[in-house]
Short mmCIF file of C-alpha atoms in Angstrom, two decimals:
data_model
loop_
_atom_site.label_atom_id
_atom_site.label_comp_id
_atom_site.label_asym_id
_atom_site.label_seq_id
_atom_site.Cartn_x
_atom_site.Cartn_y
_atom_site.Cartn_z
CA UNK A 166 11.30 89.98 84.63
CA UNK A 167 12.59 92.01 87.42
CA UNK A 168 13.70 89.94 90.57
CA UNK A 169 11.39 91.14 92.54
CA UNK A 170 12.71 89.82 95.68
CA UNK A 171 15.91 91.38 95.26
CA UNK A 172 14.58 94.54 93.91
CA UNK A 173 12.66 95.08 97.43
CA UNK A 174 15.22 93.93 99.28
CA UNK A 175 17.57 96.68 97.35
CA UNK A 176 14.91 99.55 97.78
CA UNK A 177 13.69 99.15 101.31
CA UNK A 178 16.43 100.97 103.18
CA UNK A 179 15.55 104.40 101.19
CA UNK A 180 11.95 103.42 101.22
CA UNK A 181 11.62 103.16 105.24
CA UNK A 182 13.73 106.78 104.92
CA UNK A 183 11.17 108.19 102.90
CA UNK A 184 8.78 106.69 105.35
CA UNK A 185 9.78 108.73 108.16
CA UNK A 186 10.39 112.02 106.90
CA UNK A 187 6.95 111.71 105.69
CA UNK A 188 6.04 110.57 109.43
CA UNK A 189 8.03 113.65 111.21
CA UNK A 190 5.19 115.76 109.14
CA UNK A 191 2.02 116.16 111.48
CA UNK A 192 -0.45 116.14 108.95
CA UNK A 193 -3.56 116.36 111.01
CA UNK A 194 -6.35 116.90 109.02
CA UNK A 195 -9.04 117.34 111.60
CA UNK A 196 -7.09 120.27 113.29
CA UNK A 197 -7.14 123.80 111.23
CA UNK A 198 -3.81 124.59 112.99
CA UNK A 199 -2.21 121.93 110.85
CA UNK A 200 -3.44 122.95 107.24
CA UNK A 201 -0.17 123.94 106.47
CA UNK A 202 1.63 120.78 107.57
CA UNK A 203 -1.15 118.89 105.86
CA UNK A 204 0.09 120.81 102.86
CA UNK A 205 3.68 120.21 103.47
CA UNK A 206 3.04 116.36 103.55
CA UNK A 207 1.21 116.64 100.33
CA UNK A 208 4.07 118.66 98.98
CA UNK A 209 6.27 115.68 100.32
CA UNK A 210 4.56 112.84 98.71
CA UNK A 211 4.53 114.54 95.68
CA UNK A 212 8.11 114.90 95.40
CA UNK A 213 8.42 111.42 96.06
CA UNK A 214 6.55 109.71 92.83
CA UNK A 215 8.07 113.00 90.97
CA UNK A 216 11.65 111.99 91.53
CA UNK A 217 10.44 108.28 89.92
CA UNK A 218 9.63 110.13 87.05
CA UNK A 219 6.12 110.27 87.26
CA UNK A 220 3.81 113.64 85.76
CA UNK A 221 2.82 114.96 89.45
CA UNK A 222 0.23 117.73 90.73
CA UNK A 223 -1.46 118.46 93.85
CA UNK A 224 -5.35 119.16 93.42
CA UNK A 225 -7.99 119.97 95.79
CA UNK A 226 -11.92 120.34 95.38
CA UNK A 227 -12.92 123.45 97.12
CA UNK A 228 -12.18 124.26 100.27
CA UNK A 229 -11.01 120.89 100.51
CA UNK A 230 -7.97 119.51 101.48
CA UNK A 231 -4.50 118.36 98.93
CA UNK A 232 -4.33 115.49 97.22
CA UNK A 233 -1.77 113.92 94.98
CA UNK A 234 -2.20 112.55 91.45
CA UNK A 235 1.07 110.54 89.93
CA UNK A 236 1.27 109.69 86.55
CA UNK A 237 2.82 107.14 84.31
CA UNK A 238 1.49 105.70 81.32
CA UNK A 239 0.84 102.09 81.06
CA UNK A 240 2.85 100.39 77.61
CA UNK A 241 1.16 99.41 75.31
CA UNK A 242 -1.76 96.75 75.11
CA UNK A 243 -1.19 96.72 79.01
CA UNK A 244 -3.67 97.14 82.21
CA UNK A 245 -3.60 101.01 84.24
CA UNK A 246 -3.38 99.95 87.87
CA UNK A 247 -4.76 103.19 90.55
CA UNK A 248 -3.01 102.96 93.91
CA UNK A 249 -4.40 104.53 96.65
CA UNK A 250 -3.31 105.49 100.23
CA UNK A 251 -3.89 108.62 102.25
CA UNK A 252 -1.50 111.07 103.47
CA UNK A 253 -3.31 112.80 106.32
CA UNK A 254 -3.03 111.14 109.88
CA UNK A 255 -5.60 110.60 113.03
CA UNK A 256 -4.38 113.50 116.35
CA UNK A 257 -2.33 112.02 118.74
CA UNK A 258 -4.86 111.78 121.85
CA UNK A 259 -3.12 112.63 125.42
CA UNK A 260 0.73 112.76 123.98
CA UNK A 261 1.92 111.61 127.44
CA UNK A 262 0.57 108.14 127.40
CA UNK A 263 2.79 107.90 124.12
CA UNK A 264 5.85 105.37 124.62
CA UNK A 265 7.82 107.73 122.94
CA UNK A 266 7.36 110.87 120.91
CA UNK A 267 4.02 110.03 118.49
CA UNK A 268 5.99 112.23 115.29
CA UNK A 269 9.59 111.02 115.66
CA UNK A 270 9.63 107.35 114.17
CA UNK A 271 11.34 104.89 116.67
CA UNK A 272 11.88 101.34 116.27
CA UNK A 273 11.07 99.07 119.65
CA UNK A 274 11.32 95.39 118.78
CA UNK A 275 10.01 94.65 115.44
CA UNK A 276 7.79 97.35 115.13
CA UNK A 277 8.05 101.26 113.88
CA UNK A 278 6.02 103.02 116.29
CA UNK A 279 4.56 106.58 115.62
CA UNK A 280 1.61 108.19 114.47
CA UNK A 281 0.88 107.45 111.13
CA UNK A 282 3.58 104.66 111.03
CA UNK A 283 0.73 102.56 109.46
CA UNK A 284 -2.36 104.10 108.73
CA UNK A 285 -1.72 105.03 106.11
CA UNK A 286 2.05 107.05 105.20
CA UNK A 287 2.97 103.45 105.31
CA UNK A 288 0.45 102.70 102.21
CA UNK A 289 2.41 105.67 100.38
CA UNK A 290 5.53 103.77 101.19
CA UNK A 291 4.28 100.78 99.89
CA UNK A 292 3.14 101.76 96.30
CA UNK A 293 6.65 103.89 96.48
CA UNK A 294 8.93 100.53 97.14
CA UNK A 295 6.27 98.51 94.41
CA UNK A 296 7.26 101.35 91.95
CA UNK A 297 10.66 101.92 92.90
CA UNK A 298 11.39 98.16 92.72
CA UNK A 299 11.29 98.28 88.58
CA UNK A 300 12.68 101.58 88.12
CA UNK A 301 11.84 102.60 84.94
CA UNK A 302 10.81 99.56 83.79
CA UNK A 303 6.72 99.17 85.49
CA UNK A 304 5.14 96.22 84.02
CA UNK A 305 1.76 98.33 83.99
CA UNK A 306 0.75 101.87 84.29
CA UNK A 307 0.62 103.36 87.41
CA UNK A 308 -1.90 106.24 88.57
CA UNK A 309 -1.25 106.88 92.04
CA UNK A 310 -3.63 108.83 94.23
CA UNK A 311 -2.95 110.11 97.32
CA UNK A 312 -5.58 111.62 99.25
CA UNK A 313 -5.49 114.13 102.48
CA UNK A 314 -8.78 114.24 103.97
CA UNK A 315 -9.02 110.39 104.75
CA UNK A 316 -8.75 110.88 108.63
CA UNK A 317 -12.45 113.31 108.63
CA UNK A 318 -14.39 111.19 106.28
CA UNK A 319 -13.19 112.46 102.70
CA UNK A 320 -15.61 115.02 102.68
CA UNK A 321 -14.55 116.05 99.20
CA UNK A 322 -13.34 112.96 97.58
CA UNK A 323 -16.58 112.34 95.73
CA UNK A 324 -16.25 115.61 93.64
CA UNK A 325 -11.83 114.90 93.16
CA UNK A 326 -12.79 111.60 91.56
CA UNK A 327 -15.56 113.03 89.13
CA UNK A 328 -13.15 116.28 88.64
CA UNK A 329 -10.38 114.02 87.91
CA UNK A 330 -11.98 110.78 86.18
CA UNK A 331 -10.27 110.96 83.18
CA UNK A 332 -7.27 110.95 84.75
CA UNK A 333 -7.96 108.42 87.58
CA UNK A 334 -9.74 105.45 85.62
CA UNK A 335 -8.12 102.54 85.52
CA UNK A 336 -9.01 98.79 85.07
CA UNK A 337 -7.97 98.07 88.76
CA UNK A 338 -7.38 99.58 91.95
CA UNK A 339 -5.31 98.82 95.31
CA UNK A 340 -6.76 100.57 97.87
CA UNK A 341 -4.10 100.33 100.52
CA UNK A 342 -5.36 100.84 103.70
CA UNK A 343 -6.94 98.09 105.27
CA UNK A 344 -5.18 94.55 106.67
CA UNK A 345 -4.36 91.48 107.05
CA UNK A 346 -5.44 88.71 109.37
CA UNK A 347 -2.55 88.12 111.65
CA UNK A 348 0.99 88.31 111.08
CA UNK A 349 2.42 85.87 108.40
CA UNK A 350 -0.85 85.76 107.14
CA UNK A 351 -2.14 87.66 104.86
CA UNK A 352 -5.69 88.75 103.48
CA UNK A 353 -8.20 90.92 101.06
CA UNK A 354 -10.69 92.79 102.82
CA UNK A 355 -13.97 91.88 100.90
CA UNK A 356 -16.60 93.47 103.03
CA UNK A 357 -16.58 96.98 105.35
CA UNK A 358 -19.44 97.87 107.58
CA UNK A 359 -20.64 101.73 106.78
CA UNK A 360 -21.04 104.33 109.80
CA UNK A 361 -23.66 106.68 110.98
CA UNK A 362 -23.74 108.59 113.60
CA UNK A 363 -25.99 111.19 115.45
CA UNK A 364 -26.05 113.30 118.70
CA UNK A 365 -29.56 112.99 120.67
CA UNK A 366 -30.72 115.62 122.93
CA UNK A 367 -32.53 114.85 126.26
CA UNK A 368 -34.61 117.53 128.27
CA UNK A 369 -36.91 116.98 130.78
CA UNK A 370 -36.81 120.70 132.51
CA UNK A 371 -36.64 124.57 131.59
CA UNK A 372 -33.89 124.76 134.11
CA UNK A 373 -32.01 123.11 137.26
CA UNK A 374 -33.93 122.55 140.36
CA UNK A 375 -33.09 121.14 144.03
CA UNK A 376 -32.78 117.55 143.85
CA UNK A 377 -33.88 117.37 147.34
CA UNK A 378 -37.16 119.68 146.73
CA UNK A 379 -38.33 117.82 143.69
CA UNK A 380 -36.43 114.80 143.44
CA UNK A 381 -38.47 111.46 143.33
CA UNK A 382 -41.05 112.74 141.04
CA UNK A 383 -39.18 114.95 138.25
CA UNK A 384 -36.99 113.20 135.84
CA UNK A 385 -33.27 114.63 135.40
CA UNK A 386 -32.58 114.95 131.98
CA UNK A 387 -29.18 112.41 132.73
CA UNK A 388 -31.03 109.19 134.26
CA UNK A 389 -33.63 110.30 131.49
CA UNK A 390 -30.62 109.52 128.65
CA UNK A 391 -29.15 106.54 130.56
CA UNK A 392 -32.15 105.00 130.49
CA UNK A 393 -32.78 105.75 126.65
CA UNK A 394 -29.21 104.46 125.50
CA UNK A 395 -29.67 101.34 126.99
CA UNK A 396 -32.72 100.12 125.14
CA UNK A 397 -30.20 100.42 121.52
CA UNK A 398 -29.03 96.89 123.26
CA UNK A 399 -31.24 93.70 124.48
CA UNK A 400 -29.97 92.12 127.25
CA UNK A 401 -27.66 89.42 125.09
CA UNK A 402 -25.72 93.01 124.30
CA UNK A 403 -27.36 92.38 120.27
CA UNK A 404 -28.71 95.62 118.71
CA UNK A 405 -32.46 96.44 119.75
CA UNK A 406 -33.22 99.04 116.69
CA UNK A 407 -35.92 97.64 114.16
CA UNK A 408 -35.27 97.74 110.49
CA UNK A 409 -30.99 97.25 110.45
CA UNK A 410 -29.63 94.50 108.37
CA UNK A 411 -27.61 91.52 109.38
CA UNK A 412 -26.07 89.01 107.57
CA UNK A 413 -23.36 85.94 107.82
CA UNK A 414 -19.80 86.51 107.13
CA UNK A 415 -16.93 84.31 105.76
CA UNK A 416 -16.45 81.08 107.35
CA UNK A 417 -13.53 81.77 109.16
CA UNK A 418 -13.01 80.69 113.22
CA UNK A 419 -11.73 83.90 115.46
CA UNK A 420 -11.25 81.79 118.45
CA UNK A 421 -12.04 83.94 121.33
CA UNK A 422 -9.06 84.15 123.56
CA UNK A 423 -6.94 85.80 120.53
CA UNK A 424 -9.57 88.05 120.48
CA UNK A 425 -9.44 88.93 124.16
CA UNK A 426 -6.20 89.63 123.69
CA UNK A 427 -5.96 91.69 120.66
CA UNK A 428 -9.11 93.95 122.05
CA UNK A 429 -7.48 93.93 125.39
CA UNK A 430 -11.24 93.46 127.21
CA UNK A 431 -10.94 92.52 130.62
CA UNK A 432 -10.41 89.12 131.65
CA UNK A 433 -14.26 89.63 133.52
CA UNK A 434 -16.05 91.35 131.28
CA UNK A 435 -18.26 89.14 128.86
CA UNK A 436 -18.61 89.59 124.76
CA UNK A 437 -22.02 90.92 124.00
CA UNK A 438 -24.23 89.99 121.37
CA UNK A 439 -24.86 86.43 119.15
CA UNK A 440 -23.32 84.65 116.33
CA UNK A 441 -19.87 83.91 115.34
CA UNK A 442 -17.10 86.86 116.47
CA UNK A 443 -16.79 87.56 112.70
CA UNK A 444 -20.42 87.90 112.13
CA UNK A 445 -20.38 90.70 115.21
CA UNK A 446 -17.32 92.15 114.25
CA UNK A 447 -18.37 92.36 110.31
CA UNK A 448 -21.85 91.57 108.81
CA UNK A 449 -23.98 92.66 112.00
CA UNK A 450 -24.56 96.66 112.95
CA UNK A 451 -22.89 97.94 116.27
CA UNK A 452 -23.57 100.83 118.25
CA UNK A 453 -21.50 102.55 120.55
CA UNK A 454 -22.35 105.15 122.93
CA UNK A 455 -19.37 107.48 122.22
CA UNK A 456 -19.67 110.63 124.41
CA UNK A 457 -21.93 111.98 126.90
CA UNK A 458 -22.40 115.63 127.52
CA UNK A 459 -23.49 116.40 131.47
CA UNK A 460 -22.12 117.76 134.30
CA UNK A 461 -18.56 116.57 135.22
CA UNK A 462 -18.26 114.72 138.59
CA UNK A 463 -15.95 117.28 140.34
CA UNK A 464 -18.50 119.94 139.36
CA UNK A 465 -22.11 118.50 140.17
CA UNK A 466 -24.08 120.17 142.85
CA UNK A 467 -27.69 118.55 144.58
CA UNK A 468 -29.60 119.92 141.15
CA UNK A 469 -31.57 118.07 138.88
CA UNK A 470 -29.89 118.08 135.29
CA UNK A 471 -32.35 119.62 132.70
CA UNK A 472 -31.03 118.55 129.67
CA UNK A 473 -28.11 116.16 128.45
CA UNK A 474 -26.92 115.23 124.91
CA UNK A 475 -24.65 112.17 123.86
CA UNK A 476 -23.24 111.38 120.35
CA UNK A 477 -23.94 107.79 119.39
CA UNK A 478 -22.58 105.91 116.45
CA UNK A 479 -23.59 102.69 114.34
CA UNK A 480 -21.62 100.83 112.60
CA UNK A 481 -24.18 99.79 109.16
CA UNK A 482 -23.42 96.14 108.30
CA UNK A 483 -22.79 95.20 104.72
CA UNK A 484 -26.19 95.17 102.46
CA UNK A 485 -27.50 97.88 103.94
CA UNK A 486 -28.27 101.76 103.46
CA UNK A 487 -26.79 103.95 105.38
CA UNK A 488 -29.14 106.53 105.20
CA UNK A 489 -32.11 103.86 105.79
CA UNK A 490 -30.04 103.37 108.91
CA UNK A 491 -29.87 106.31 109.97
CA UNK A 492 -33.22 106.65 109.48
CA UNK A 493 -33.94 103.62 111.67
CA UNK A 494 -31.89 105.13 114.71
CA UNK A 495 -33.72 108.16 114.80
CA UNK A 496 -37.00 106.89 114.79
CA UNK A 497 -35.31 103.99 117.73
CA UNK A 498 -34.60 107.13 120.06
CA UNK A 499 -37.62 109.31 119.35
CA UNK A 500 -40.29 106.81 120.11
CA UNK A 501 -38.49 105.18 123.20
CA UNK A 502 -37.98 108.31 124.97
CA UNK A 503 -38.61 107.39 128.67
CA UNK A 504 -41.32 109.51 130.85
CA UNK A 505 -41.68 111.95 128.01
CA UNK A 506 -39.04 113.20 128.12
CA UNK A 507 -38.20 115.66 125.09
CA UNK A 508 -36.23 113.72 122.60
CA UNK A 509 -33.65 115.84 119.73
CA UNK A 510 -31.95 113.99 117.14
CA UNK A 511 -29.20 115.59 114.85
CA UNK A 512 -27.50 113.88 112.12
CA UNK A 513 -23.82 113.25 112.08
CA UNK A 514 -21.42 111.95 109.49
CA UNK A 515 -22.05 109.30 107.56
CA UNK A 516 -20.70 106.65 105.18
CA UNK A 517 -21.93 103.62 102.64
CA UNK A 518 -21.10 99.97 103.52
CA UNK A 519 -19.72 97.76 100.82
CA UNK A 520 -19.34 94.12 99.85
CA UNK A 521 -16.69 93.23 96.89
CA UNK A 522 -17.29 90.52 95.05
CA UNK A 523 -13.48 89.34 94.92
CA UNK A 524 -13.45 86.78 91.71
CA UNK A 525 -12.10 87.33 88.61
CA UNK A 526 -8.16 87.98 87.09
CA UNK A 527 -7.41 90.95 89.18
CA UNK A 528 -8.30 89.22 92.25
CA UNK A 529 -6.53 85.87 91.32
CA UNK A 530 -3.26 88.15 90.50
CA UNK A 531 -4.16 89.43 94.37
CA UNK A 532 -3.75 86.24 95.56
CA UNK A 533 -0.95 84.56 93.56
CA UNK A 534 1.07 87.59 94.79
CA UNK A 535 0.43 87.65 98.19
CA UNK A 536 0.72 83.46 98.02
CA UNK A 537 4.44 84.54 97.13
CA UNK A 538 5.13 86.81 99.49
CA UNK A 539 3.76 85.00 102.57
CA UNK A 540 4.22 81.99 101.15
CA UNK A 541 0.64 80.70 102.39
CA UNK A 542 -2.05 81.15 101.23
CA UNK A 543 -4.72 84.47 101.78
CA UNK A 544 -7.83 84.23 103.36
CA UNK A 545 -11.31 86.60 103.09
CA UNK A 546 -11.75 88.93 105.50
CA UNK A 547 -14.16 91.59 106.79
CA UNK A 548 -13.45 94.92 108.20
CA UNK A 549 -15.61 95.80 111.14
CA UNK A 550 -14.56 99.41 110.47
CA UNK A 551 -15.74 102.20 107.90
CA UNK A 552 -14.15 103.04 105.04
CA UNK A 553 -16.57 105.07 102.95
CA UNK A 554 -15.14 106.06 99.94
CA UNK A 555 -14.65 102.65 98.60
CA UNK A 556 -18.48 102.51 98.18
CA UNK A 557 -17.28 105.99 96.17
CA UNK A 558 -14.78 104.67 93.79
CA UNK A 559 -17.01 101.51 92.90
CA UNK A 560 -20.12 104.34 91.79
CA UNK A 561 -17.25 106.12 90.29
CA UNK A 562 -15.35 103.13 88.53
CA UNK A 563 -18.12 100.15 88.04
CA UNK A 564 -15.84 98.40 86.02
CA UNK A 565 -12.55 98.52 87.86
CA UNK A 566 -11.45 95.88 90.29
CA UNK A 567 -11.15 96.77 93.81
CA UNK A 568 -8.31 94.78 95.80
CA UNK A 569 -8.55 96.11 99.34
CA UNK A 570 -5.67 95.57 101.20
CA UNK A 571 -3.31 96.99 103.50
CA UNK A 572 -0.23 97.44 106.08
CA UNK A 573 -1.76 97.00 109.33
CA UNK A 574 -2.09 94.09 111.83
CA UNK A 575 -4.13 93.28 114.59
CA UNK A 576 -2.02 95.11 117.31
CA UNK A 577 -1.40 98.57 114.74
CA UNK A 578 -3.24 100.38 116.98
CA UNK A 579 -4.42 102.63 114.24
CA UNK A 580 -5.70 105.76 115.61
CA UNK A 581 -4.58 104.83 118.80
CA UNK A 582 -1.89 105.41 121.59
CA UNK A 583 1.48 103.55 120.40
CA UNK A 584 1.11 103.35 116.53
CA UNK A 585 2.81 100.92 115.68
CA UNK A 586 4.01 99.38 111.77
CA UNK A 587 5.41 95.72 112.01
CA UNK A 588 8.41 95.53 109.81
CA UNK A 589 8.23 92.61 108.87
CA UNK A 590 5.12 92.40 107.40
CA UNK A 591 5.46 95.84 105.60
CA UNK A 592 8.21 94.12 103.66
CA UNK A 593 6.09 91.38 102.79
CA UNK A 594 3.19 93.90 101.59
CA UNK A 595 5.78 95.83 99.86
CA UNK A 596 6.81 92.25 97.64
CA UNK A 597 3.24 91.69 97.35
CA UNK A 598 2.66 94.76 96.14
CA UNK A 599 5.58 94.24 93.07
CA UNK A 600 4.44 91.23 92.46
CA UNK A 601 0.60 91.87 91.85
CA UNK A 602 1.65 95.13 89.28
CA UNK A 603 3.19 91.95 87.58
CA UNK A 604 0.89 90.18 87.55
CA UNK A 605 -1.03 92.42 86.18
CA UNK A 606 0.95 92.23 83.37
CA UNK A 607 0.65 88.96 82.13
#
């Protein structure tokens, strides 16, 4: 049996070098100008697993982004494990706000900082480390599946899963795109909220008019929009849209002082909603106004605005249906139009929530692997964010155990400025995944 701690220590330097090379490729799937970089990122990922003796190909569905499928067959009588990650990354935002160049990996303190350092090129690197630790003696069959459009909602993933179902069928699926409960505390993610969003337009006038001549009798669209958006929550901050599902989360305490520090909420700002913090974050709906189209302050004149527009995001609780939730949100916005304003709602993105019954041999193997790597028992957590493709994996491969793991921690700042990978935690992630493969072979 392979001495896995020693093997991981041996391969980590080369894995980190490969991770840094991947990070330097600005594979921003949301930017059409970066399409060549997304292709280059897929090719670099494919080359890494080809060098480990995998049969590799780059695939795409229609006009979708390139994905990588790499396979090594199972030893006789052993299961096959699918290892998922994604090679595309979020845009950087304002580059000037980064402490170091976003696509130049930079170590500061205990972290490696760069866009994609954690989400999710470290997921690719963790799979590579687990594979590399065993050399030519993998204890199970391994299929690596790395998609290239997760950050834009995986629009062609279901088609890919359908087209390549025979090649991707497995006994267990490890999705390395989540995170752990805290530094030093591993977790299995067992529920995720879904996501719907929409654009709501409010119109009160055919054209702008003088605020002095008509103000006081004619409502402006921006004020009407603000009043409409304010109806989405009650005075306590709970979501006030009828017809949305909510439930209880795991019996896990999230201290408010820790949450405030990790969320960066200002000291004087009160938290909204009711129930435990984990209920509010994981198993209840949440609504946020993401953007408003209206005149800029610098360009404003003394006129009543005829039309205003906002983007509204709804996180859908596990156990709900995203399509039903979208209809509930649409109904609320249309039925609460202030002063007879004309309200038009346009549907946006949609992704289903999911719950995982994390019981059985594969989950026991994962918990044992985490305990080995961290020296403490893992906890089951939910995720307030959305990974809609997990529901698609469940739909396509209903007999496979889905294990949602990851490399992130509460201060990873995925999608944000100064995204960073905690290097000691990453080493534990790699050891845990290699140990999981060994455990699944038993």
